[in-house]
Coordinates of C-alpha atoms in Angstrom, one line a residue:
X4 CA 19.7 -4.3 -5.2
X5 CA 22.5 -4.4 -2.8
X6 CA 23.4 -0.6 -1.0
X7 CA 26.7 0.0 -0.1
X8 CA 28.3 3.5 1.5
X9 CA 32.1 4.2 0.5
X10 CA 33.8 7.6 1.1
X11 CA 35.5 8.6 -2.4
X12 CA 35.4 11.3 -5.1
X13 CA 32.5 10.4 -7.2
X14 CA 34.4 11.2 -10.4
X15 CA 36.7 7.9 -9.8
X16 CA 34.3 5.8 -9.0
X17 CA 34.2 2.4 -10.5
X18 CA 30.6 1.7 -11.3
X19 CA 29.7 1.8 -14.9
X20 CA 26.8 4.6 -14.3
X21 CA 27.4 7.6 -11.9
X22 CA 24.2 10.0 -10.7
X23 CA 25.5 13.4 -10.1
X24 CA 22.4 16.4 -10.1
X25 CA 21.7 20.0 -10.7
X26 CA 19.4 22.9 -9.4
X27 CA 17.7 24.7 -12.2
X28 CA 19.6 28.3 -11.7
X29 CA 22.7 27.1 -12.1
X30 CA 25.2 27.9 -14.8
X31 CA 28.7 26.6 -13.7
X32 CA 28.5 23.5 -11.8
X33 CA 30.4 23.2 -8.5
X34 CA 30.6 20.2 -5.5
X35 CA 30.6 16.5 -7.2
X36 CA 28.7 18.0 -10.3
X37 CA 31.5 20.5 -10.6
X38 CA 34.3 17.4 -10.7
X39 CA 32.8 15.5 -12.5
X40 CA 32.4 18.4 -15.6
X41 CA 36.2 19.1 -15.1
X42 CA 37.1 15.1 -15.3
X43 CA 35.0 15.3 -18.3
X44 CA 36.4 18.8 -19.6
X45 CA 33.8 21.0 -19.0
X46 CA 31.1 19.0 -21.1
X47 CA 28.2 19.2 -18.6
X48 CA 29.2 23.1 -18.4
X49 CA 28.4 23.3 -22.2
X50 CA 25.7 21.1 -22.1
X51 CA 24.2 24.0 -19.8
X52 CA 25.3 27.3 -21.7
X53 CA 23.6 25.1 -24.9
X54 CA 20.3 25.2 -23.2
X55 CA 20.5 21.1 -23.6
X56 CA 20.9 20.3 -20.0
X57 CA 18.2 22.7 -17.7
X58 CA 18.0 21.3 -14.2
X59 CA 14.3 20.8 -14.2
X60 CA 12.8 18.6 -12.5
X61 CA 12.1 15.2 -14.2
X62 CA 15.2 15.8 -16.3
X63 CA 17.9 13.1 -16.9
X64 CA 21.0 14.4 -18.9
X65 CA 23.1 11.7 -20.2
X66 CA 26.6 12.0 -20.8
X67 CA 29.3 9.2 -22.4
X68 CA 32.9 10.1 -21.0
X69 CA 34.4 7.5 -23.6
X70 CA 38.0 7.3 -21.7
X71 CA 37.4 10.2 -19.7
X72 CA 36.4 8.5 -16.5
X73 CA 36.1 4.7 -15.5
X74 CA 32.6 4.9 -16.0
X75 CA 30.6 3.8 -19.0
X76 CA 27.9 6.9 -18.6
X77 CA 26.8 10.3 -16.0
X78 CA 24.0 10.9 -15.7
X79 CA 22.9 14.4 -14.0
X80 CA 19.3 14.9 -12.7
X81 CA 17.4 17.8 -12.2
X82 CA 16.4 19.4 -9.0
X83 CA 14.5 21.9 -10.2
X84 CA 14.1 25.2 -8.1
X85 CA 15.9 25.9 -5.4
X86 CA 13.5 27.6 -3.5
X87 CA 11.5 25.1 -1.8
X88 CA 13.9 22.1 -2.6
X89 CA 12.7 19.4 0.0
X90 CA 12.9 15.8 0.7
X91 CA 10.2 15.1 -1.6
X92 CA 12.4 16.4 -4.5
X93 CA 15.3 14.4 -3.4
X94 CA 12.6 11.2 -4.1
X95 CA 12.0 12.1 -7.2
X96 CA 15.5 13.0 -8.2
X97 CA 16.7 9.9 -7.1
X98 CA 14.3 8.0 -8.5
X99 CA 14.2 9.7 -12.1
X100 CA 18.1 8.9 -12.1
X101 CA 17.9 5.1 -11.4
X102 CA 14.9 4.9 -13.3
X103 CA 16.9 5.7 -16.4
X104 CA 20.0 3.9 -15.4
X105 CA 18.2 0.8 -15.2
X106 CA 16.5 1.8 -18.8
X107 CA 20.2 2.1 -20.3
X108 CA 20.4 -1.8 -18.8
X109 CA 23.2 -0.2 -16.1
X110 CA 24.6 -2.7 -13.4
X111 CA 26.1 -0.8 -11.2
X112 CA 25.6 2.8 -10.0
X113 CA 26.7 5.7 -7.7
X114 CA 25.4 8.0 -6.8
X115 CA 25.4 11.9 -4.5
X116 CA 23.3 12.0 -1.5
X117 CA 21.3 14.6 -3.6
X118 CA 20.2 17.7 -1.3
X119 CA 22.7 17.2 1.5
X120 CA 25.2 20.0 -0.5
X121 CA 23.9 22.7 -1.8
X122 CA 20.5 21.6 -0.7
X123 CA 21.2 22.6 2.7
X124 CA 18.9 19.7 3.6
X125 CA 20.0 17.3 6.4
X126 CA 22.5 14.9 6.0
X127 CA 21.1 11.4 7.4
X128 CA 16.9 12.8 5.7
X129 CA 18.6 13.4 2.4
X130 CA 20.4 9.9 2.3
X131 CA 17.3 8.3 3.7
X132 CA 15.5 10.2 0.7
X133 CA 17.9 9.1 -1.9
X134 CA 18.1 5.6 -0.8
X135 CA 14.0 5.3 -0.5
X136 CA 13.4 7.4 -3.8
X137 CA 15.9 4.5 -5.7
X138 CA 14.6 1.4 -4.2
X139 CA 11.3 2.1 -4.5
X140 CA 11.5 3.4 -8.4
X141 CA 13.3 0.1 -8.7
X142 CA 10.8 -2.0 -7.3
X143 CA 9.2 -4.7 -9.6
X144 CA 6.4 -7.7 -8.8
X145 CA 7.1 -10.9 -9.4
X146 CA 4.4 -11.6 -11.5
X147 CA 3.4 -15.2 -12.5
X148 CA 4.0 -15.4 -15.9
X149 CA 6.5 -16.5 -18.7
X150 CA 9.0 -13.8 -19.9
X151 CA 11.3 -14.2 -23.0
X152 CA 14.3 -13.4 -21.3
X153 CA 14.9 -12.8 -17.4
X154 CA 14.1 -8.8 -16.7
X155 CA 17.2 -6.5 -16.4
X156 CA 18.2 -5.7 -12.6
X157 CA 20.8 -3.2 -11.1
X158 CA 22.9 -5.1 -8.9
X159 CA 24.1 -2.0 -6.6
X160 CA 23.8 1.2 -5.5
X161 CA 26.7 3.0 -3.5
X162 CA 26.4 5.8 -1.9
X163 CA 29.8 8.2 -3.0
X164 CA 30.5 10.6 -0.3
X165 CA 34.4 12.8 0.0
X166 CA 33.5 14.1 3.2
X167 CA 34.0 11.2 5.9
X168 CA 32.7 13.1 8.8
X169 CA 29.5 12.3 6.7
X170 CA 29.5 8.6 6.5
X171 CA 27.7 7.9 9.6
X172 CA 24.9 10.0 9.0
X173 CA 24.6 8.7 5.7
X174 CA 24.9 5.2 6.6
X175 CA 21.9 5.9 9.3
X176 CA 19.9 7.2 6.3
X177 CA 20.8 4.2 4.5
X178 CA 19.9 1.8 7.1
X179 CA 16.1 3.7 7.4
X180 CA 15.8 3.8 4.1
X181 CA 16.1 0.0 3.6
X182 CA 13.7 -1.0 6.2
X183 CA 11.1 1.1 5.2
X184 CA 11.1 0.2 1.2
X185 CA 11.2 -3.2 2.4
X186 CA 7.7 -2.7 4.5
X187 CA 6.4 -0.9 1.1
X188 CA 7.3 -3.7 -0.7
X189 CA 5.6 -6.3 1.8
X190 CA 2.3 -4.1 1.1
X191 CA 3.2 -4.2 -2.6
X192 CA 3.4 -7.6 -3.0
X193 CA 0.1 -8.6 -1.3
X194 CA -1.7 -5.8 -3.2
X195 CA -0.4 -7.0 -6.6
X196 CA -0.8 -11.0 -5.8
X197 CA -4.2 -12.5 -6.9
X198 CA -6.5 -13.1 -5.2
X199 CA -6.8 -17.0 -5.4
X200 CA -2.9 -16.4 -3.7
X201 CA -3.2 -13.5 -1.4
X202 CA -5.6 -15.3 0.4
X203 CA -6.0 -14.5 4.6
X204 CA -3.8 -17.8 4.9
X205 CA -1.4 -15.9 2.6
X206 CA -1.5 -13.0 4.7
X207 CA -1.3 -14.6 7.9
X208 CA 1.6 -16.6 6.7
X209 CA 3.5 -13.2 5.7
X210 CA 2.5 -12.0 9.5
X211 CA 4.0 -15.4 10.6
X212 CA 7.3 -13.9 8.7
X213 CA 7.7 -10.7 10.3
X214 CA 7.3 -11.7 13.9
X215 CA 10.0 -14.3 13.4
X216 CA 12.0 -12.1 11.6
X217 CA 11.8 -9.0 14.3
X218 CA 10.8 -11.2 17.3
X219 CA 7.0 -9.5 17.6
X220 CA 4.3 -11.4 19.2
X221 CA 1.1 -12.8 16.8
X222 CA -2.1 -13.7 16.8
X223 CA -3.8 -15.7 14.4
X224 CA -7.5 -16.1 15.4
X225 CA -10.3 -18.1 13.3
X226 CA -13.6 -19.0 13.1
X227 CA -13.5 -20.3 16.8
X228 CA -11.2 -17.9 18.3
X229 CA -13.5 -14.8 16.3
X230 CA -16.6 -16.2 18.0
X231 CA -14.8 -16.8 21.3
X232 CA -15.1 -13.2 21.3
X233 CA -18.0 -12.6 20.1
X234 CA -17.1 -10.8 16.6
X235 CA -20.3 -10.9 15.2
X236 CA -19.4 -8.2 12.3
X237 CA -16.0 -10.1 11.3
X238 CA -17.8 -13.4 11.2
X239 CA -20.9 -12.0 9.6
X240 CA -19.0 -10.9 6.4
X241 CA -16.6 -14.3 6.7
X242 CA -19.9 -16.4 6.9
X243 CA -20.1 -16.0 2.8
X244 CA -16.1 -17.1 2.2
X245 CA -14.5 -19.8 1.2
X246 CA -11.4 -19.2 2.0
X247 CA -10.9 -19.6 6.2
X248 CA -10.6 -15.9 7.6
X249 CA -8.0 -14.6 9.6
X250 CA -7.9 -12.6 12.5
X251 CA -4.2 -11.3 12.8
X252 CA -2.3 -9.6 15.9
X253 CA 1.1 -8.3 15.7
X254 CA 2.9 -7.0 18.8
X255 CA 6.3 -5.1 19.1
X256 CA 7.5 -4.7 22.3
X257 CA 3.9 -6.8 23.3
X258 CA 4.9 -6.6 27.3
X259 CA 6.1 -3.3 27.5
X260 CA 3.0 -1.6 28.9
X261 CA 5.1 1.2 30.3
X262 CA 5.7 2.1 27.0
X263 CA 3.2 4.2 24.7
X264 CA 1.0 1.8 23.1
X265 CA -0.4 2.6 19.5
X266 CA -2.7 0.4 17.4
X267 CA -2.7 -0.3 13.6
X268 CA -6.1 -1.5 11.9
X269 CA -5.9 -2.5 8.8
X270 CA -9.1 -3.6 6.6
X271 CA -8.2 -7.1 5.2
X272 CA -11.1 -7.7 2.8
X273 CA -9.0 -10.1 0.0
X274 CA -11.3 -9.7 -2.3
X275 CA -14.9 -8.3 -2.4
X276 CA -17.5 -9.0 -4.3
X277 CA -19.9 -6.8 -2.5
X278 CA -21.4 -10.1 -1.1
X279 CA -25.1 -10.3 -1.6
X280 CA -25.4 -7.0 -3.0
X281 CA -22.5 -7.9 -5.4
X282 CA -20.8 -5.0 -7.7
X283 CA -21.1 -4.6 -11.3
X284 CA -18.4 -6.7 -12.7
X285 CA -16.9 -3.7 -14.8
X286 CA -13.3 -3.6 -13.3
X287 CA -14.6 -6.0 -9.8
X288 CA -10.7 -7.2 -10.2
X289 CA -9.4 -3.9 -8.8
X290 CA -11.5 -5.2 -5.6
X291 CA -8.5 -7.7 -4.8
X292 CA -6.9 -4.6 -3.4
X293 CA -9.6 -4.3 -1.1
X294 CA -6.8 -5.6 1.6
X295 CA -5.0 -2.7 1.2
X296 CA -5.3 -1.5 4.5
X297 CA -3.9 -4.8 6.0
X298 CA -1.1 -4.9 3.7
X299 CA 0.3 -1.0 5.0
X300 CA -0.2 -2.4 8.4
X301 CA 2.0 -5.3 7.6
X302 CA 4.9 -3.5 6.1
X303 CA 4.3 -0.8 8.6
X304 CA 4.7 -3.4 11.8
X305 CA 7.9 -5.0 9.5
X306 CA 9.9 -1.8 9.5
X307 CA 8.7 -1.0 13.2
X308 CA 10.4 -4.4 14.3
X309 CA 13.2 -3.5 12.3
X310 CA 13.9 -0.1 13.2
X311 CA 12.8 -1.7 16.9
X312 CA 11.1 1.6 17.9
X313 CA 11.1 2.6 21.6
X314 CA 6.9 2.2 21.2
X315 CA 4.6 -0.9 21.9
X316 CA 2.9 -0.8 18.4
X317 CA 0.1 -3.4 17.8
X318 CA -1.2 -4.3 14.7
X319 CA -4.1 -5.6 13.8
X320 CA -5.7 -7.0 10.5
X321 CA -9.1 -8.5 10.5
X322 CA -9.0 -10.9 6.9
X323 CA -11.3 -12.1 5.4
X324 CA -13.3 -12.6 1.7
X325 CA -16.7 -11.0 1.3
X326 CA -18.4 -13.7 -1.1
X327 CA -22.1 -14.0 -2.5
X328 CA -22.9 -17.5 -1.0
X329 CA -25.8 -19.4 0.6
X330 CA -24.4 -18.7 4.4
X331 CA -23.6 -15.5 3.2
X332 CA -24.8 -12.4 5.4
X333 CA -28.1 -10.5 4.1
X334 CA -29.4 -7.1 3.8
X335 CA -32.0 -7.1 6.9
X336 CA -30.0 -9.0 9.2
X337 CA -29.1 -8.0 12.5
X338 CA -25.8 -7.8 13.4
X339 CA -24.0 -7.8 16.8
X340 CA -20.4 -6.4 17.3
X341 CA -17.8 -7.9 19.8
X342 CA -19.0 -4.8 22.2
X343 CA -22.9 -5.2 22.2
X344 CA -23.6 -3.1 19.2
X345 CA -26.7 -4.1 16.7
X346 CA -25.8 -3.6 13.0
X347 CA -29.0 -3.5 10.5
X348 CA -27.3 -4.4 7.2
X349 CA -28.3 -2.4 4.5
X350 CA -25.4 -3.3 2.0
X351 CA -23.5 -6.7 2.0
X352 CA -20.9 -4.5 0.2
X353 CA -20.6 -2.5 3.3
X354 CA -18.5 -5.3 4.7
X355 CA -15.1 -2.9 5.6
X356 CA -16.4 -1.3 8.5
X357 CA -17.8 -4.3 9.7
X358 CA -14.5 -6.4 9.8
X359 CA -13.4 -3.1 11.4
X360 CA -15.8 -2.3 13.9
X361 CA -14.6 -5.6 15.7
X362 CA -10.9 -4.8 15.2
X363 CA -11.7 -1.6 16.5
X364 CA -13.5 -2.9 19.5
X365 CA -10.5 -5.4 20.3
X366 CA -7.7 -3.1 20.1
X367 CA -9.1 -1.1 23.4
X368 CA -7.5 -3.9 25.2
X369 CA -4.3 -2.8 24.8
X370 CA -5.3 0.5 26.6
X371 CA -4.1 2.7 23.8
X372 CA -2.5 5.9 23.3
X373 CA -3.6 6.5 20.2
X374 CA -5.5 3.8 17.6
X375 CA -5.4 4.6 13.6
X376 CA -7.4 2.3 11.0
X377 CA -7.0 2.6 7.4
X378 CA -9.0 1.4 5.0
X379 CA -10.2 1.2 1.3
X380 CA -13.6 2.0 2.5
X381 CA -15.9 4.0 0.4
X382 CA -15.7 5.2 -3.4
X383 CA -17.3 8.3 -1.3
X384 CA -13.2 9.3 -0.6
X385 CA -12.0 8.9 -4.2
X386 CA -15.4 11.1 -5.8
X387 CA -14.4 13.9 -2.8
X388 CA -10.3 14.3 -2.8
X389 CA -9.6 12.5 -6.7
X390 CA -7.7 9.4 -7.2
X391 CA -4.1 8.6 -5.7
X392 CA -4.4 12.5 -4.2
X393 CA -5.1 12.2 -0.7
X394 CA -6.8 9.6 1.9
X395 CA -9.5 10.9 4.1
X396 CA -8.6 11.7 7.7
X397 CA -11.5 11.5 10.0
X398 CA -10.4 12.0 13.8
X399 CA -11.7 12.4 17.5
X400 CA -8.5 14.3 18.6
X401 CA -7.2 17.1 16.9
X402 CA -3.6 16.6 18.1
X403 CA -3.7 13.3 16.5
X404 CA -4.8 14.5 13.3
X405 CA -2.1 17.3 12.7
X406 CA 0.6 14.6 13.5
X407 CA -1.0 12.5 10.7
X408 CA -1.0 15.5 8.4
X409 CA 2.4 16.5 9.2
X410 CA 4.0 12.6 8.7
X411 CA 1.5 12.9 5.2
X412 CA 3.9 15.8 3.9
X413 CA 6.9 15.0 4.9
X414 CA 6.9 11.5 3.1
X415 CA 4.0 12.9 0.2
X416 CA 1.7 10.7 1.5
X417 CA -0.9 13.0 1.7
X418 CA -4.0 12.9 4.0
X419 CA -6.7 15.3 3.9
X420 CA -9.0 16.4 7.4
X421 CA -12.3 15.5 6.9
X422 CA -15.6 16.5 9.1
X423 CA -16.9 14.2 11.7
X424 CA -19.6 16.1 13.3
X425 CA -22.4 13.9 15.2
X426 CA -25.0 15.3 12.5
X427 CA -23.9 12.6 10.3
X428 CA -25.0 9.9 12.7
X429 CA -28.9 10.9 11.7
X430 CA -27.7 8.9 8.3
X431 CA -27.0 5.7 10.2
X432 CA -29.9 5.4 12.9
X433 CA -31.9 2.4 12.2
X434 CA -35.4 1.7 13.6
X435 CA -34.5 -2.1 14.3
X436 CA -31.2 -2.4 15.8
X437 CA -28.5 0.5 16.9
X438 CA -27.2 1.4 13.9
X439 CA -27.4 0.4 10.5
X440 CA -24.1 -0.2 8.3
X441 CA -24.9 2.1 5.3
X442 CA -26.2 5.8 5.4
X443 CA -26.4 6.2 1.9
X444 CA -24.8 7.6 -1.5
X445 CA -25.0 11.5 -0.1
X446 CA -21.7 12.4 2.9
X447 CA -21.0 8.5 2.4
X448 CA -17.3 8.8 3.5
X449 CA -18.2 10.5 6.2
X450 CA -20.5 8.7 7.4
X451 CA -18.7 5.3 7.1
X452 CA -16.3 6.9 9.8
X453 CA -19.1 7.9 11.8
X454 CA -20.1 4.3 11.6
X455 CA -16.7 3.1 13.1
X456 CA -16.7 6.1 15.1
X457 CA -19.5 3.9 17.6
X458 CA -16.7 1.1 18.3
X459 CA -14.3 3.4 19.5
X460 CA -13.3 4.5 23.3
X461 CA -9.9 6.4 22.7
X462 CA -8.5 8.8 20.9
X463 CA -8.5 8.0 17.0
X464 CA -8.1 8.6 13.9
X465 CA -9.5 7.1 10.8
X466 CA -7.6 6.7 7.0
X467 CA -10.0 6.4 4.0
X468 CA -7.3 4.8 1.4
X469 CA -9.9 4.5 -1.1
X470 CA -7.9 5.3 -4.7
X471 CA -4.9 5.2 -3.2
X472 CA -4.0 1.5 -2.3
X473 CA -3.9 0.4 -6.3
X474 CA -3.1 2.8 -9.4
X475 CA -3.3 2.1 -12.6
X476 CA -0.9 4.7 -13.9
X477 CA 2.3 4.8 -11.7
X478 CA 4.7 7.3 -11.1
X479 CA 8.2 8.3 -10.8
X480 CA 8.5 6.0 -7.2
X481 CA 5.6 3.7 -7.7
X482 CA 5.0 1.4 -11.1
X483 CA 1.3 0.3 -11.9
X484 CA -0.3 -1.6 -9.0
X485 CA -0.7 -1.6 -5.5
X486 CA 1.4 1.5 -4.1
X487 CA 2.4 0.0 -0.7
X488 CA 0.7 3.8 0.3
X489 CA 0.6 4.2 4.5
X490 CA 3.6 2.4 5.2
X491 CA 5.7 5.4 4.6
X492 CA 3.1 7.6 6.5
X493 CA 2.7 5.6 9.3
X494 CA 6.4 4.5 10.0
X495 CA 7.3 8.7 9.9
X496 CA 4.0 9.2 12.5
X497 CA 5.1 6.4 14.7
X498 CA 9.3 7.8 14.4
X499 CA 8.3 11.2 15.4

């Protein structure tokens, strides 16, 4: 869908489907809603008084102007209240609205910066949030399969603003915008590809993409390079897969060490069978979003390159499958990370924070201000904060932490503080080696982290993504499927 800006009065505007909105207190519209009721002769006015047209949120009202306007329909979304109106609601506004034009088969559509009136909300936040909320309710996999008739698309969206001292401030919004949904839809894609095609070659062949497209340095490791480096936890879960793993490294602004470096590890597991101890096979096809971690740090590195942020950011994603297989890795081995750690395995299926531990380990080289993993770790998260709520935020510095809970509200990608106290490593000593990778079903979330928590030596912060990576219901931004979720969250950490 192709975004254009154009200063105008919405109610001559030549697409065939214009967006105007409306708070739920008012009565007598004013602004662009207000033109657009006189152009239509007061019908949205009496749609209002008629009880038929509210202003809640999740409401679309549909009008026809037959003659009245150049446009074939108006549609006028609900804000809902005005008290507490944010950015969020903007989202959803925006999205409800294109969500219905593209229902009523609409090609091309206008639209209000919602928020940025009335609102009171900032101008270039409340474009941003209009653009984002559209192109993300918009988005749609290209799934591999035969359809009777290619699916509807809308062609454009303009932007319809009468105020031109506006303009730049919307286009900057617009310009954000794009980048980031196209980072979400990076991590969307990989999430919702199978597994026999999101494959580590398939992932580091998208990383190959992004650093030529933004000019970011990469890494590909293997086998060799993995054990040049002695990543005994990475290789022990990749010993089992058939498909060649991947050690990925992308770098923005990779010799710019006066700048504040921050690292990105993502958990690239492309599909988990719990290895040896393999899972039930009751729903073991959500496990191909077991990447999910990798995927957010994908799109998050392809919208860093794009916005070129004034950080070194490196991203790391340690890919690989975790397969049941004759070389496969056993409970009762000994394991030894790339930093002298031994690893008594306990559960094949605790394979995440093994990939991690060495991703962890490496990413210290880049003397770090700050290192965040994220990870579909433990069902632990999803039984704790519910599914597609929150992921669990475990960190060593408290600073960190409210920065990640602040980026989490501002772009609803929620994270929830979690306990790390040193109690928890009890659950993981092991009377053979230095730790073991599993403390068991009880505090199992937390102490995963504490688990990782041994291969750090800066500050950090770790993102359980459990139940949030894949849903199975959708929403008003995100259809069924992977949700591109930390993208958004860590682009908005990393910006501010």
């Amino acid at each position: 869908m192709k975004v254009s800006i154009i200063q105008r009065e919405i109610q001559i505007s030549e697409a065939d489907t214009i967006v105007v909105n409306l708070f739920d207190d008012v009565t007598t519209p004013s602004g662009a809603t207000g033109a657009v009721d006189l152009a239509l002769d007061g019908a949205i006015s009496e749609l209002i008084a008629s009880g038929d047209l509210t202003g809640k949120m999740g409401e679309v009202g549909v009008l026809y102007p037959r003659g009245a306007m150049a446009a074939t329909r108006v549609l006028v979304v609900g804000l809902g209240k005005r008290d507490g109106f944010d950015l969020e609601g903007v989202r959803q506004a925006a999205a409800n609205g294109i969500k219905q034009a593209h229902k009523l088969k609409a090609k091309n559509v206008a639209t209000i910066v919602h928020g940025a009136g009335v609102g009171g909300l900032d101008v270039t936040a409340a474009a941003q949030a209009t653009v984002e909320g559209s192109l993300l309710a918009t988005y749609r996999f290209a799934a591999t399969r035969q359809e009777p008739e290619p699916p509807h698309e809308i062609e454009s969206l303009t932007i319809v603003e009468f105020d031109g001292s506006k303009l730049a401030a919307i286009e900057a919004g617009s310009i954000q915008a794009q980048a980031i949904a196209a980072g979400v839809t990076i991590a969307r894609d990989l999430v919702n590809m199978p597994p026999n095609v999101a494959t580590p070659t398939k992932i580091a062949d998208t990383a190959v993409t992004i650093a030529n497209d933004h000019n970011l340095k990469l890494i590909v490791g293997d086998r060799a390079w993995a054990a040049e480096r002695n990543m005994g936890g990475f290789l022990a879960v990749a010993k089992g897969a058939g498909e060649p793993p991947k050690f990925i490294v992308l770098e923005h602004n990779a010799e710019r060490e006066d700048l504040d470096t921050i690292v990105l590890v993502g958990k690239g597991i492309t599909f988990d069978t719990g290895g040896i101890s393999i899972k039930p096979s009751a729903n073991m096809e959500a496990m191909k979003s077991d990447m999910g971690g990798a995927a957010a740090v994908l799109g998050a590195m392809k919208v860093v390159g794009a916005m070129n942020l004034p950080l070194r950011v490196i991203g790391i994603a340690p890919c690989t499958e975790n397969m049941p297989d004759a070389n496969a890795y056993r409970p009762a081995d000994v394991i030894t990370a790339s930093n002298g750690i031994t690893i008594e395995i306990i559960s094949t299926d605790a394979e995440g924070r093994m990939v991690l531990a060495d991703g962890l380990v490496y990413a210290a080289k880049y003397n770090p201000k700050a290192v965040i993993d994220l990870a579909t770790l433990t069902g632990s998260c999803v039984v704790a904060l519910g599914k597609g709520m929150a992921a669990g935020l475990f960190s060593t510095d408290d600073s960190l932490r409210d920065k990640l809970v602040d980026a989490g509200t501002a772009v609803h990608e929620r994270v929830w503080p979690m306990p790390l106290w040193d109690d928890y490593k009890e659950a993981i000593q092991s009377d053979v080696a230095d730790i073991k990778n599993s403390g068991g079903r009880f505090g199992g979330v937390a102490t995963s982290a504490m688990f990782l928590r041994q291969f750090t030596s800066y500050p950090w912060a770790h993102l359980d993504i459990a139940g949030m990576a894949l849903t199975d219901k959708g929403n008003a931004l995100t259809p069924r499927g992977g949700t591109g979720y930390g993208v958004r969250l860590l682009v908005e950490f990393l910006r501010k």
